[in-house]
Coordinates of C-alpha atoms in Angstrom, one line a residue:
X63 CA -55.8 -150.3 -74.6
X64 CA -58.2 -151.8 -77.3
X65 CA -59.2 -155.3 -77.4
X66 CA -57.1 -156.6 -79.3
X67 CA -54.1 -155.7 -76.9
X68 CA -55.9 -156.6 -74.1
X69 CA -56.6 -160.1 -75.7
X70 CA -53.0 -160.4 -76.5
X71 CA -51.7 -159.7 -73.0
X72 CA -54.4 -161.9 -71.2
X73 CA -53.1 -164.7 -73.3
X74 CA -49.7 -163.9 -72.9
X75 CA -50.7 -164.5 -69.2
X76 CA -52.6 -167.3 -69.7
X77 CA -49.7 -169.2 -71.8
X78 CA -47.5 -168.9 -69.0
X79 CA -49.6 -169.7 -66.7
X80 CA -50.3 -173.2 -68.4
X81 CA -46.4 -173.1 -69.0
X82 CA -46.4 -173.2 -65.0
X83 CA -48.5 -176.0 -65.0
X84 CA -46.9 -178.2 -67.0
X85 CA -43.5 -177.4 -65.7
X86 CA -44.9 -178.2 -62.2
X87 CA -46.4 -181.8 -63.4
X88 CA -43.4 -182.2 -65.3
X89 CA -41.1 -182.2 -62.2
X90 CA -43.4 -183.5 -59.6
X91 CA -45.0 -186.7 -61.7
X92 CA -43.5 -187.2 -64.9
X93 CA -39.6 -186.8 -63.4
X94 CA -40.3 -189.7 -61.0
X95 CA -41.9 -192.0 -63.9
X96 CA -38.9 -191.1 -66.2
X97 CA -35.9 -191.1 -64.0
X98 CA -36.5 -192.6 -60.3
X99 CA -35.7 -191.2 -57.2
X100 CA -33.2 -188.7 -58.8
X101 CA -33.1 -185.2 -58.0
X102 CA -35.5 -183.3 -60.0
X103 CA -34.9 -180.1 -61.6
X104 CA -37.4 -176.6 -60.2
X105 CA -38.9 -176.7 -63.6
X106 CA -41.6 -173.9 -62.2
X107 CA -38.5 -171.7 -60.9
X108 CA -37.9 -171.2 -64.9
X109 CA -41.7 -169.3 -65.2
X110 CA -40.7 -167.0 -62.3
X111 CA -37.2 -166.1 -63.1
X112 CA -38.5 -165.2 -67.1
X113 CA -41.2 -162.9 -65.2
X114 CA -38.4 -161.5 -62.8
X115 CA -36.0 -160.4 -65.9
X116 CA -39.0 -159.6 -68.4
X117 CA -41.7 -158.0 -66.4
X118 CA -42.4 -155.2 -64.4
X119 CA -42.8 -156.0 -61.0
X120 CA -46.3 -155.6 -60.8
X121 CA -46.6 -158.6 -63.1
X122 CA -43.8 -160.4 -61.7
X123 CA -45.3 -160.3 -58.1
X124 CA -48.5 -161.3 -59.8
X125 CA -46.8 -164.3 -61.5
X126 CA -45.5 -165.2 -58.1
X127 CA -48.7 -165.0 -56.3
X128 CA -50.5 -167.2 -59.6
X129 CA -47.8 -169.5 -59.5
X130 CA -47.9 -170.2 -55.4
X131 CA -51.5 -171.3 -56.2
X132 CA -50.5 -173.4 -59.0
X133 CA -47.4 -175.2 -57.4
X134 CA -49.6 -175.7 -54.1
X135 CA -51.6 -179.0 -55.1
X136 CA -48.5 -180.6 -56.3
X137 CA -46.0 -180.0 -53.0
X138 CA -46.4 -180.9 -49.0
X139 CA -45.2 -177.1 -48.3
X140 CA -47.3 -175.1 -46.3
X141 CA -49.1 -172.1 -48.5
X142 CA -47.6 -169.6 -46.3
X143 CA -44.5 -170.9 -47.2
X144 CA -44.7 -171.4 -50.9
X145 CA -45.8 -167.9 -50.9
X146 CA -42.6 -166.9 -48.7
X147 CA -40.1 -168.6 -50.7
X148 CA -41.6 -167.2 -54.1
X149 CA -41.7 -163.7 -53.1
X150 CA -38.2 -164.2 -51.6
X151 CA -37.0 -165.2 -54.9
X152 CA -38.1 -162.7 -57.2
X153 CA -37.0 -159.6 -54.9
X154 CA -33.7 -161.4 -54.9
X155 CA -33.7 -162.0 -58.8
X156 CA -35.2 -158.8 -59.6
X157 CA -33.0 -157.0 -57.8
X158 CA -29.6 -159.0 -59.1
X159 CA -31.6 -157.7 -62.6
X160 CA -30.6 -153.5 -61.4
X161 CA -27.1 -154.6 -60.4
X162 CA -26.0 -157.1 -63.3
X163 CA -28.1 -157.7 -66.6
X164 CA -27.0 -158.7 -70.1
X165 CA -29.6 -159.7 -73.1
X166 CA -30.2 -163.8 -74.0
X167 CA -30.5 -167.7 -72.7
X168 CA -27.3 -167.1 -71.1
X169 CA -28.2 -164.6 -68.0
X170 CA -31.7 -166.3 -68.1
X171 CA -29.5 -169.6 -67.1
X172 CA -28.1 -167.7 -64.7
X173 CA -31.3 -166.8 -63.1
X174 CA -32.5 -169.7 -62.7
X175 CA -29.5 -171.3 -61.2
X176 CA -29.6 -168.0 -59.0
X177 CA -33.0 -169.1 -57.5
X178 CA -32.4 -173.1 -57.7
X179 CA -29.3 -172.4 -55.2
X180 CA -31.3 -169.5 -53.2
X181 CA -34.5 -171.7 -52.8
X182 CA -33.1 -174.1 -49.8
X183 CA -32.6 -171.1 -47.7
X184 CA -35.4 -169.1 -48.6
X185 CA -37.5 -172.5 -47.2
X186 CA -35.7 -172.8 -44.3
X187 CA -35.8 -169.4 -43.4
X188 CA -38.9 -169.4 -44.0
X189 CA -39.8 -172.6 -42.2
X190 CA -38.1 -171.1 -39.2
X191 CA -40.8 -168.0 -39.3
X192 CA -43.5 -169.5 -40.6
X193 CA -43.9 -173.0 -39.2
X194 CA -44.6 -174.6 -36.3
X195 CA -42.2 -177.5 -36.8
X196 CA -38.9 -176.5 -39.1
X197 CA -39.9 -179.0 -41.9
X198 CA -36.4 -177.8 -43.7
X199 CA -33.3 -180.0 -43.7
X200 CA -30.7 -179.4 -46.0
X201 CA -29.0 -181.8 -48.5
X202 CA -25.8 -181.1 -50.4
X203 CA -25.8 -183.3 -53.3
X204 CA -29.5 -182.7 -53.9
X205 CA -29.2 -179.0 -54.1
X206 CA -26.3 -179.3 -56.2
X207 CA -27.7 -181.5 -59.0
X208 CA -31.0 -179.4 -58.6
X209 CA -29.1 -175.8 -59.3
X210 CA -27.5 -177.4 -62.2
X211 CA -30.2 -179.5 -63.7
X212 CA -32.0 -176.1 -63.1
X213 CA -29.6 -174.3 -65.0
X214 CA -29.6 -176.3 -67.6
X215 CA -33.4 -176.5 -68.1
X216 CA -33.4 -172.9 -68.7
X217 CA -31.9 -173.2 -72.2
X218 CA -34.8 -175.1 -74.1
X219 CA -37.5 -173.0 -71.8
X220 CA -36.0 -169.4 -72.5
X221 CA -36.8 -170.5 -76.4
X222 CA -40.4 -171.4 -75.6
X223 CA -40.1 -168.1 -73.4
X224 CA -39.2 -166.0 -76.1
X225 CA -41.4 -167.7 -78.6
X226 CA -44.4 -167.0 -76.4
X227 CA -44.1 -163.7 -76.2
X228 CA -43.4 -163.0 -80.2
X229 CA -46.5 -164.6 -80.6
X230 CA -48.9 -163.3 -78.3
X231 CA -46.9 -159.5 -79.2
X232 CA -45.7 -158.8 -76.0
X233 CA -42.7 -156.4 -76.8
X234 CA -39.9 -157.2 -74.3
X235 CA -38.6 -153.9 -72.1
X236 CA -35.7 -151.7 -73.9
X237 CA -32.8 -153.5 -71.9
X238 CA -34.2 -157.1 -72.4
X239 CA -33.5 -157.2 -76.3
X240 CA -31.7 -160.2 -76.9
X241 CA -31.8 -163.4 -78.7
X242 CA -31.2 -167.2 -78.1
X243 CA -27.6 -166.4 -77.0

């Protein structure tokens, strides 16, 4: 690996990571601003899910791991627990990646919606485990319009996604060729 590559992948890395970021500020300050009290989309679910599908699994653990410390100063959730419910999803995504997979924004929508509606239990299985005090209630109508919005936010991301990647020349894996649709 030169230095070229190597300066490639690092910003690769570093892209999403400030992709992360802004998701995360996105959903927990600027959603409230803009829209209220409404349910908010998991805009950071979006980074995870593109690392489940287009990584390895060495990365995507990393991702999860970078992106528990990131989404940590913008929740109440225990760290424990972040880490819990990240890890939890992208064993569950990558592993709906070896049993089902097609190329483009569509199964990347999927995804997303995947971990939106798996999230809830992941943290309240893990608050069972983890916590003290189960911290976890579940509500219906919240984790409906948060799956959906969700879903839906994976459209415009997967472009940025993609874009990303053809610039910083990360080549996506043989089965992952695919564009916008």
């Amino acid at each position: 690996m030169n230095l070229r590559t190597l300066t490639l992948r690092l910003g690769n890395y570093g892209f999403f990571w400030i992709c992360a970021i802004a998701l995360t500020a996105f959903q927990s300050a600027l959603w409230l601003q803009l829209f209220g009290y409404t349910s908010s989309p998991y805009a950071w679910i979006t980074v995870l899910a593109f690392w489940s599908i287009y990584r390895s699994a060495v990365e995507g653990l990393a991702m999860a791991y970078l992106l528990t410390l990131t989404v940590a100063p913008f929740t109440a959730m225990s760290l424990d627990l972040i880490l819990f419910s990240h890890v939890f999803l992208f064993f569950c995504s990558y592993m709906l990646r070896q049993r089902i997979y097609w190329t483009g924004a569509t199964y990347f929508m999927l995804v997303c919606g995947f971990m939106a509606m798996l999230l809830p239990f992941a943290h309240l299985v893990g608050s069972w485990v983890l916590d003290d005090a189960e911290s976890a209630n579940f509500l219906f109508f919240e984790w409906i319009m948060r799956t959906l919005l969700t879903t839906l936010m994976g459209l415009p991301v997967y472009s940025l996604f993609v874009w990303l990647d053809r610039f910083t020349k990360k080549p996506l894996p043989q089965e992952a060729r695919g564009d916008l649709l």
